[in-house]
Amino acid sequence: MKIFKENLTSKILQQKSSSIINKYKKKIDILEIGCGDGNITSFAINNRKIDHNFYLSDISISAVNAAKKKIRYKKCEFKTGKWLNPWKDKKFDIIISDVSSINDFIANKSPWYKGVICNSGTDGLRNIEKIISNIDINLKKNGKFILPMISLSDEKKLIKLLKKNFLNVSFTKKIIWPIPSFFHKDKAKYIKLKKDSKINFQEKFGIFLAYTYSATCYGTK
């Protein structure tokens, strides 16, 4: 089975997560869900100032095994499971989500999800909605939730969802990137999805452009 490795989204989450983690002056508990090969947590560990406790999970046992091989850090726990399900009895200071969050049709047509489960729905938010609906179980009172924002999903709906559930939501700068050539084959379908606000993109000089950034949320309502 294919395993998600470092990409633009994970690099954005690496930088943001690490900067937030390093603001803490004492040891904290940090969870990454949808960890793939563990590159986000690995980056945080390699750039840490304090020996925090790290936890990782993914729906794919292959991904979890890959993360175990990548990360050689004693204060690290790994589990296999969907969403926050593996961590029912544990609360965290920081939860980082990198679960699938793009439109299902695009995921199925793209090379990114070949051999990887997406199942994010037409708006790309099925997984993140499930996580947010249960996040109080696992996020400490003053904990922070970090997640990617991708224009190949219903970005406006996700922003409303975050602001509905958290007192404070901040965003990083958007990074624009070219969508691979597969996008051209179903142009009419993607235009319809954009019209229905399920995705967002731009077309310039025959090139389709999407964007990615991250959100940091705290103060659950």
PDB file of C-alpha atoms in Angstrom:
ATOM      1  CA  MET A   1       0.000   0.000   0.000  1.00  0.00           C
ATOM      2  CA  LYS A   2       1.229   3.514  -0.819  1.00  0.00           C
ATOM      3  CA  ILE A   3       2.257   5.675   2.137  1.00  0.00           C
ATOM      4  CA  PHE A   4       2.001   9.442   2.243  1.00  0.00           C
ATOM      5  CA  LYS A   5       5.449  10.980   2.464  1.00  0.00           C
ATOM      6  CA  GLU A   6       6.657  14.555   2.725  1.00  0.00           C
ATOM      7  CA  ASN A   7       4.863  16.991   0.402  1.00  0.00           C
ATOM      8  CA  LEU A   8       3.987  20.692   0.345  1.00  0.00           C
ATOM      9  CA  THR A   9       1.147  20.280   2.837  1.00  0.00           C
ATOM     10  CA  SER A  10       3.284  18.362   5.307  1.00  0.00           C
ATOM     11  CA  LYS A  11       6.105  20.913   4.970  1.00  0.00           C
ATOM     12  CA  ILE A  12       3.676  23.694   5.869  1.00  0.00           C
ATOM     13  CA  LEU A  13       2.491  21.695   8.882  1.00  0.00           C
ATOM     14  CA  GLN A  14       6.085  20.894   9.867  1.00  0.00           C
ATOM     15  CA  GLN A  15       7.034  24.549  10.077  1.00  0.00           C
ATOM     16  CA  LYS A  16       3.880  25.705  11.846  1.00  0.00           C
ATOM     17  CA  SER A  17       3.726  22.828  14.314  1.00  0.00           C
ATOM     18  CA  SER A  18       7.383  23.109  15.220  1.00  0.00           C
ATOM     19  CA  SER A  19       7.129  26.862  15.815  1.00  0.00           C
ATOM     20  CA  ILE A  20       4.161  26.373  18.154  1.00  0.00           C
ATOM     21  CA  ILE A  21       5.709  23.425  19.990  1.00  0.00           C
ATOM     22  CA  ASN A  22       8.900  25.374  20.679  1.00  0.00           C
ATOM     23  CA  LYS A  23       6.967  28.140  22.429  1.00  0.00           C
ATOM     24  CA  TYR A  24       6.211  25.780  25.312  1.00  0.00           C
ATOM     25  CA  LYS A  25       8.559  26.029  28.293  1.00  0.00           C
ATOM     26  CA  LYS A  26       7.591  22.682  29.783  1.00  0.00           C
ATOM     27  CA  LYS A  27       7.038  19.136  28.540  1.00  0.00           C
ATOM     28  CA  ILE A  28       3.744  18.611  26.678  1.00  0.00           C
ATOM     29  CA  ASP A  29       1.850  15.827  24.886  1.00  0.00           C
ATOM     30  CA  ILE A  30       1.622  16.135  21.090  1.00  0.00           C
ATOM     31  CA  LEU A  31      -0.531  13.973  18.819  1.00  0.00           C
ATOM     32  CA  GLU A  32      -0.332  13.633  15.042  1.00  0.00           C
ATOM     33  CA  ILE A  33      -3.234  11.872  13.322  1.00  0.00           C
ATOM     34  CA  GLY A  34      -2.993  10.775   9.702  1.00  0.00           C
ATOM     35  CA  CYS A  35       0.743  10.616  10.285  1.00  0.00           C
ATOM     36  CA  GLY A  36       1.758   8.872   7.039  1.00  0.00           C
ATOM     37  CA  ASP A  37       5.487   8.157   7.237  1.00  0.00           C
ATOM     38  CA  GLY A  38       5.805  10.419  10.301  1.00  0.00           C
ATOM     39  CA  ASN A  39       7.646  13.273   8.622  1.00  0.00           C
ATOM     40  CA  ILE A  40       5.794  16.045  10.521  1.00  0.00           C
ATOM     41  CA  THR A  41       6.502  14.573  13.948  1.00  0.00           C
ATOM     42  CA  SER A  42      10.040  13.674  12.876  1.00  0.00           C
ATOM     43  CA  PHE A  43      10.665  17.320  11.945  1.00  0.00           C
ATOM     44  CA  ALA A  44       9.255  18.500  15.290  1.00  0.00           C
ATOM     45  CA  ILE A  45      11.412  16.026  17.207  1.00  0.00           C
ATOM     46  CA  ASN A  46      14.568  16.983  15.325  1.00  0.00           C
ATOM     47  CA  ASN A  47      13.929  20.690  15.998  1.00  0.00           C
ATOM     48  CA  ARG A  48      12.605  20.459  19.551  1.00  0.00           C
ATOM     49  CA  LYS A  49      13.938  22.436  22.501  1.00  0.00           C
ATOM     50  CA  ILE A  50      12.375  20.152  25.124  1.00  0.00           C
ATOM     51  CA  ASP A  51      11.920  16.375  25.234  1.00  0.00           C
ATOM     52  CA  HIS A  52       8.160  16.384  24.720  1.00  0.00           C
ATOM     53  CA  ASN A  53       5.952  13.282  24.480  1.00  0.00           C
ATOM     54  CA  PHE A  54       4.864  12.469  20.918  1.00  0.00           C
ATOM     55  CA  TYR A  55       2.018  10.237  19.739  1.00  0.00           C
ATOM     56  CA  LEU A  56       1.212   9.173  16.175  1.00  0.00           C
ATOM     57  CA  SER A  57      -1.598   7.256  14.480  1.00  0.00           C
ATOM     58  CA  ASP A  58      -2.811   6.449  10.995  1.00  0.00           C
ATOM     59  CA  ILE A  59      -5.525   4.294   9.460  1.00  0.00           C
ATOM     60  CA  SER A  60      -2.785   2.423   7.572  1.00  0.00           C
ATOM     61  CA  ILE A  61      -0.651  -0.120   9.435  1.00  0.00           C
ATOM     62  CA  SER A  62       1.945   0.292   6.669  1.00  0.00           C
ATOM     63  CA  ALA A  63       2.136   4.009   7.406  1.00  0.00           C
ATOM     64  CA  VAL A  64       2.505   3.423  11.136  1.00  0.00           C
ATOM     65  CA  ASN A  65       5.290   0.910  10.527  1.00  0.00           C
ATOM     66  CA  ALA A  66       7.053   3.379   8.218  1.00  0.00           C
ATOM     67  CA  ALA A  67       6.779   6.080  10.882  1.00  0.00           C
ATOM     68  CA  LYS A  68       8.275   3.720  13.465  1.00  0.00           C
ATOM     69  CA  LYS A  69      11.265   3.134  11.206  1.00  0.00           C
ATOM     70  CA  LYS A  70      11.738   6.855  10.568  1.00  0.00           C
ATOM     71  CA  ILE A  71      11.461   8.020  14.172  1.00  0.00           C
ATOM     72  CA  ARG A  72      14.054   6.832  16.675  1.00  0.00           C
ATOM     73  CA  TYR A  73      12.853   8.684  19.722  1.00  0.00           C
ATOM     74  CA  LYS A  74      12.046   7.018  23.030  1.00  0.00           C
ATOM     75  CA  LYS A  75       9.165   9.264  24.103  1.00  0.00           C
ATOM     76  CA  CYS A  76       6.982   8.281  21.175  1.00  0.00           C
ATOM     77  CA  GLU A  77       3.877   6.063  20.988  1.00  0.00           C
ATOM     78  CA  PHE A  78       2.307   4.679  17.810  1.00  0.00           C
ATOM     79  CA  LYS A  79      -1.189   3.334  17.158  1.00  0.00           C
ATOM     80  CA  THR A  80      -3.253   2.245  14.173  1.00  0.00           C
ATOM     81  CA  GLY A  81      -6.787   3.556  13.739  1.00  0.00           C
ATOM     82  CA  LYS A  82      -9.166   6.053  12.198  1.00  0.00           C
ATOM     83  CA  TRP A  83      -9.510   9.716  13.196  1.00  0.00           C
ATOM     84  CA  LEU A  84      -9.081  10.113  16.980  1.00  0.00           C
ATOM     85  CA  ASN A  85     -10.424   6.651  17.750  1.00  0.00           C
ATOM     86  CA  PRO A  86      -7.129   5.117  18.996  1.00  0.00           C
ATOM     87  CA  TRP A  87      -6.764   7.783  21.698  1.00  0.00           C
ATOM     88  CA  LYS A  88     -10.100   7.711  23.544  1.00  0.00           C
ATOM     89  CA  ASP A  89      -8.591   7.886  27.031  1.00  0.00           C
ATOM     90  CA  LYS A  90      -5.838  10.432  26.348  1.00  0.00           C
ATOM     91  CA  LYS A  91      -5.785  14.248  26.223  1.00  0.00           C
ATOM     92  CA  PHE A  92      -3.204  16.316  24.364  1.00  0.00           C
ATOM     93  CA  ASP A  93      -1.792  19.830  24.433  1.00  0.00           C
ATOM     94  CA  ILE A  94      -1.457  19.862  20.651  1.00  0.00           C
ATOM     95  CA  ILE A  95      -3.253  17.810  18.005  1.00  0.00           C
ATOM     96  CA  ILE A  96      -1.924  17.935  14.444  1.00  0.00           C
ATOM     97  CA  SER A  97      -4.179  16.561  11.717  1.00  0.00           C
ATOM     98  CA  ASP A  98      -2.940  15.554   8.279  1.00  0.00           C
ATOM     99  CA  VAL A  99      -5.847  13.256   7.391  1.00  0.00           C
ATOM    100  CA  SER A 100      -7.219  13.228   3.838  1.00  0.00           C
ATOM    101  CA  SER A 101      -9.051  16.487   3.148  1.00  0.00           C
ATOM    102  CA  ILE A 102      -9.591  17.014  -0.564  1.00  0.00           C
ATOM    103  CA  ASN A 103     -12.524  16.368  -2.874  1.00  0.00           C
ATOM    104  CA  ASP A 104     -13.000  12.621  -3.467  1.00  0.00           C
ATOM    105  CA  PHE A 105     -13.332  12.924  -7.252  1.00  0.00           C
ATOM    106  CA  ILE A 106     -10.004  14.747  -7.482  1.00  0.00           C
ATOM    107  CA  ALA A 107      -8.358  12.273  -5.129  1.00  0.00           C
ATOM    108  CA  ASN A 108      -9.499   9.324  -7.236  1.00  0.00           C
ATOM    109  CA  LYS A 109      -8.269  10.941 -10.453  1.00  0.00           C
ATOM    110  CA  SER A 110      -4.949  12.143  -9.080  1.00  0.00           C
ATOM    111  CA  PRO A 111      -1.684  10.199  -8.648  1.00  0.00           C
ATOM    112  CA  TRP A 112      -1.517  11.351  -5.017  1.00  0.00           C
ATOM    113  CA  TYR A 113      -4.052   8.846  -3.661  1.00  0.00           C
ATOM    114  CA  LYS A 114      -3.196   5.815  -5.758  1.00  0.00           C
ATOM    115  CA  GLY A 115      -3.275   2.966  -3.248  1.00  0.00           C
ATOM    116  CA  VAL A 116      -4.301   5.335  -0.455  1.00  0.00           C
ATOM    117  CA  ILE A 117      -7.766   5.738   1.075  1.00  0.00           C
ATOM    118  CA  CYS A 118      -9.275   9.236   0.826  1.00  0.00           C
ATOM    119  CA  ASN A 119     -13.031   8.963   1.488  1.00  0.00           C
ATOM    120  CA  SER A 120     -13.358  12.690   2.205  1.00  0.00           C
ATOM    121  CA  GLY A 121     -16.629  13.302   0.369  1.00  0.00           C
ATOM    122  CA  THR A 122     -17.559  15.826  -2.317  1.00  0.00           C
ATOM    123  CA  ASP A 123     -16.558  18.763  -0.116  1.00  0.00           C
ATOM    124  CA  GLY A 124     -13.378  17.052   1.106  1.00  0.00           C
ATOM    125  CA  LEU A 125     -14.375  17.588   4.741  1.00  0.00           C
ATOM    126  CA  ARG A 126     -15.905  14.288   5.855  1.00  0.00           C
ATOM    127  CA  ASN A 127     -12.863  13.307   7.930  1.00  0.00           C
ATOM    128  CA  ILE A 128     -12.107  16.692   9.412  1.00  0.00           C
ATOM    129  CA  GLU A 129     -15.758  17.204  10.400  1.00  0.00           C
ATOM    130  CA  LYS A 130     -15.666  13.902  12.276  1.00  0.00           C
ATOM    131  CA  ILE A 131     -12.457  14.892  14.041  1.00  0.00           C
ATOM    132  CA  ILE A 132     -13.722  18.330  15.064  1.00  0.00           C
ATOM    133  CA  SER A 133     -17.012  16.902  16.348  1.00  0.00           C
ATOM    134  CA  ASN A 134     -15.086  14.751  18.841  1.00  0.00           C
ATOM    135  CA  ILE A 135     -12.028  16.872  19.541  1.00  0.00           C
ATOM    136  CA  ASP A 136     -13.156  17.879  23.048  1.00  0.00           C
ATOM    137  CA  ILE A 137     -12.550  14.289  24.106  1.00  0.00           C
ATOM    138  CA  ASN A 138      -8.830  14.525  23.317  1.00  0.00           C
ATOM    139  CA  LEU A 139      -7.831  18.201  23.299  1.00  0.00           C
ATOM    140  CA  LYS A 140      -6.942  19.793  26.618  1.00  0.00           C
ATOM    141  CA  LYS A 141      -8.788  22.944  27.685  1.00  0.00           C
ATOM    142  CA  ASN A 142      -6.124  25.296  26.340  1.00  0.00           C
ATOM    143  CA  GLY A 143      -4.877  22.901  23.677  1.00  0.00           C
ATOM    144  CA  LYS A 144      -4.181  23.778  20.058  1.00  0.00           C
ATOM    145  CA  PHE A 145      -5.469  22.074  16.935  1.00  0.00           C
ATOM    146  CA  ILE A 146      -3.373  22.419  13.762  1.00  0.00           C
ATOM    147  CA  LEU A 147      -4.634  21.354  10.344  1.00  0.00           C
ATOM    148  CA  PRO A 148      -4.076  22.014   6.635  1.00  0.00           C
ATOM    149  CA  MET A 149      -6.329  24.224   4.523  1.00  0.00           C
ATOM    150  CA  ILE A 150      -6.477  23.096   0.890  1.00  0.00           C
ATOM    151  CA  SER A 151      -8.366  24.843  -1.909  1.00  0.00           C
ATOM    152  CA  LEU A 152      -9.309  21.483  -3.439  1.00  0.00           C
ATOM    153  CA  SER A 153     -11.982  21.209  -0.750  1.00  0.00           C
ATOM    154  CA  ASP A 154     -14.821  23.433   0.467  1.00  0.00           C
ATOM    155  CA  GLU A 155     -12.540  25.965   2.113  1.00  0.00           C
ATOM    156  CA  LYS A 156     -15.299  28.436   3.072  1.00  0.00           C
ATOM    157  CA  LYS A 157     -17.304  25.709   4.790  1.00  0.00           C
ATOM    158  CA  LEU A 158     -14.254  24.576   6.741  1.00  0.00           C
ATOM    159  CA  ILE A 159     -13.463  28.115   7.902  1.00  0.00           C
ATOM    160  CA  LYS A 160     -17.051  28.496   9.156  1.00  0.00           C
ATOM    161  CA  LEU A 161     -16.795  25.137  10.918  1.00  0.00           C
ATOM    162  CA  LEU A 162     -13.549  26.117  12.657  1.00  0.00           C
ATOM    163  CA  LYS A 163     -14.900  29.498  13.779  1.00  0.00           C
ATOM    164  CA  LYS A 164     -18.066  27.828  15.039  1.00  0.00           C
ATOM    165  CA  ASN A 165     -16.120  25.386  17.215  1.00  0.00           C
ATOM    166  CA  PHE A 166     -13.125  27.455  18.357  1.00  0.00           C
ATOM    167  CA  LEU A 167     -12.794  30.883  19.946  1.00  0.00           C
ATOM    168  CA  ASN A 168      -9.544  31.623  18.151  1.00  0.00           C
ATOM    169  CA  VAL A 169      -8.568  30.623  14.609  1.00  0.00           C
ATOM    170  CA  SER A 170      -5.495  31.917  12.779  1.00  0.00           C
ATOM    171  CA  PHE A 171      -4.089  31.116   9.349  1.00  0.00           C
ATOM    172  CA  THR A 172      -0.697  31.048   7.691  1.00  0.00           C
ATOM    173  CA  LYS A 173       0.031  32.598   4.309  1.00  0.00           C
ATOM    174  CA  LYS A 174      -1.361  30.767   1.271  1.00  0.00           C
ATOM    175  CA  ILE A 175       1.139  28.981  -0.937  1.00  0.00           C
ATOM    176  CA  ILE A 176       0.080  28.641  -4.576  1.00  0.00           C
ATOM    177  CA  TRP A 177       1.080  25.569  -6.580  1.00  0.00           C
ATOM    178  CA  PRO A 178       0.347  24.153 -10.058  1.00  0.00           C
ATOM    179  CA  ILE A 179      -2.077  21.230 -10.249  1.00  0.00           C
ATOM    180  CA  PRO A 180      -0.645  18.290 -12.275  1.00  0.00           C
ATOM    181  CA  SER A 181      -1.781  17.542 -15.811  1.00  0.00           C
ATOM    182  CA  PHE A 182      -4.479  15.012 -14.777  1.00  0.00           C
ATOM    183  CA  PHE A 183      -6.676  18.019 -13.954  1.00  0.00           C
ATOM    184  CA  HIS A 184      -7.037  18.950 -17.634  1.00  0.00           C
ATOM    185  CA  LYS A 185      -8.835  15.704 -18.512  1.00  0.00           C
ATOM    186  CA  ASP A 186     -11.957  16.517 -16.483  1.00  0.00           C
ATOM    187  CA  LYS A 187     -11.924  20.297 -16.703  1.00  0.00           C
ATOM    188  CA  ALA A 188     -15.721  20.602 -17.038  1.00  0.00           C
ATOM    189  CA  LYS A 189     -16.237  18.555 -13.865  1.00  0.00           C
ATOM    190  CA  TYR A 190     -13.828  20.721 -11.869  1.00  0.00           C
ATOM    191  CA  ILE A 191     -15.426  23.928 -13.131  1.00  0.00           C
ATOM    192  CA  LYS A 192     -18.782  22.594 -11.922  1.00  0.00           C
ATOM    193  CA  LEU A 193     -17.296  21.721  -8.522  1.00  0.00           C
ATOM    194  CA  LYS A 194     -15.863  25.236  -8.267  1.00  0.00           C
ATOM    195  CA  LYS A 195     -19.235  26.749  -9.198  1.00  0.00           C
ATOM    196  CA  ASP A 196     -20.822  24.693  -6.414  1.00  0.00           C
ATOM    197  CA  SER A 197     -18.116  25.928  -3.968  1.00  0.00           C
ATOM    198  CA  LYS A 198     -16.821  22.401  -3.386  1.00  0.00           C
ATOM    199  CA  ILE A 199     -13.311  23.375  -4.523  1.00  0.00           C
ATOM    200  CA  ASN A 200     -11.432  26.489  -5.565  1.00  0.00           C
ATOM    201  CA  PHE A 201      -8.692  27.034  -8.151  1.00  0.00           C
ATOM    202  CA  GLN A 202      -7.481  29.520 -10.723  1.00  0.00           C
ATOM    203  CA  GLU A 203      -6.517  29.102 -14.361  1.00  0.00           C
ATOM    204  CA  LYS A 204      -3.729  31.243 -15.761  1.00  0.00           C
ATOM    205  CA  PHE A 205      -2.164  30.774 -19.185  1.00  0.00           C
ATOM    206  CA  GLY A 206      -3.551  27.250 -19.384  1.00  0.00           C
ATOM    207  CA  ILE A 207      -2.163  26.274 -15.975  1.00  0.00           C
ATOM    208  CA  PHE A 208      -4.475  25.327 -13.101  1.00  0.00           C
ATOM    209  CA  LEU A 209      -3.414  26.678  -9.717  1.00  0.00           C
ATOM    210  CA  ALA A 210      -4.460  25.576  -6.229  1.00  0.00           C
ATOM    211  CA  TYR A 211      -3.232  26.747  -2.836  1.00  0.00           C
ATOM    212  CA  THR A 212      -2.464  25.340   0.593  1.00  0.00           C
ATOM    213  CA  TYR A 213      -1.965  26.863   4.034  1.00  0.00           C
ATOM    214  CA  SER A 214      -2.574  25.900   7.643  1.00  0.00           C
ATOM    215  CA  ALA A 215      -4.938  26.820  10.455  1.00  0.00           C
ATOM    216  CA  THR A 216      -4.257  26.897  14.186  1.00  0.00           C
ATOM    217  CA  CYS A 217      -7.286  26.716  16.474  1.00  0.00           C
ATOM    218  CA  TYR A 218      -7.687  26.928  20.249  1.00  0.00           C
ATOM    219  CA  GLY A 219     -10.338  27.669  22.813  1.00  0.00           C
ATOM    220  CA  THR A 220     -13.045  25.126  22.063  1.00  0.00           C
ATOM    221  CA  LYS A 221     -16.580  26.484  22.461  1.00  0.00           C
TER     222      LYS A 221
END
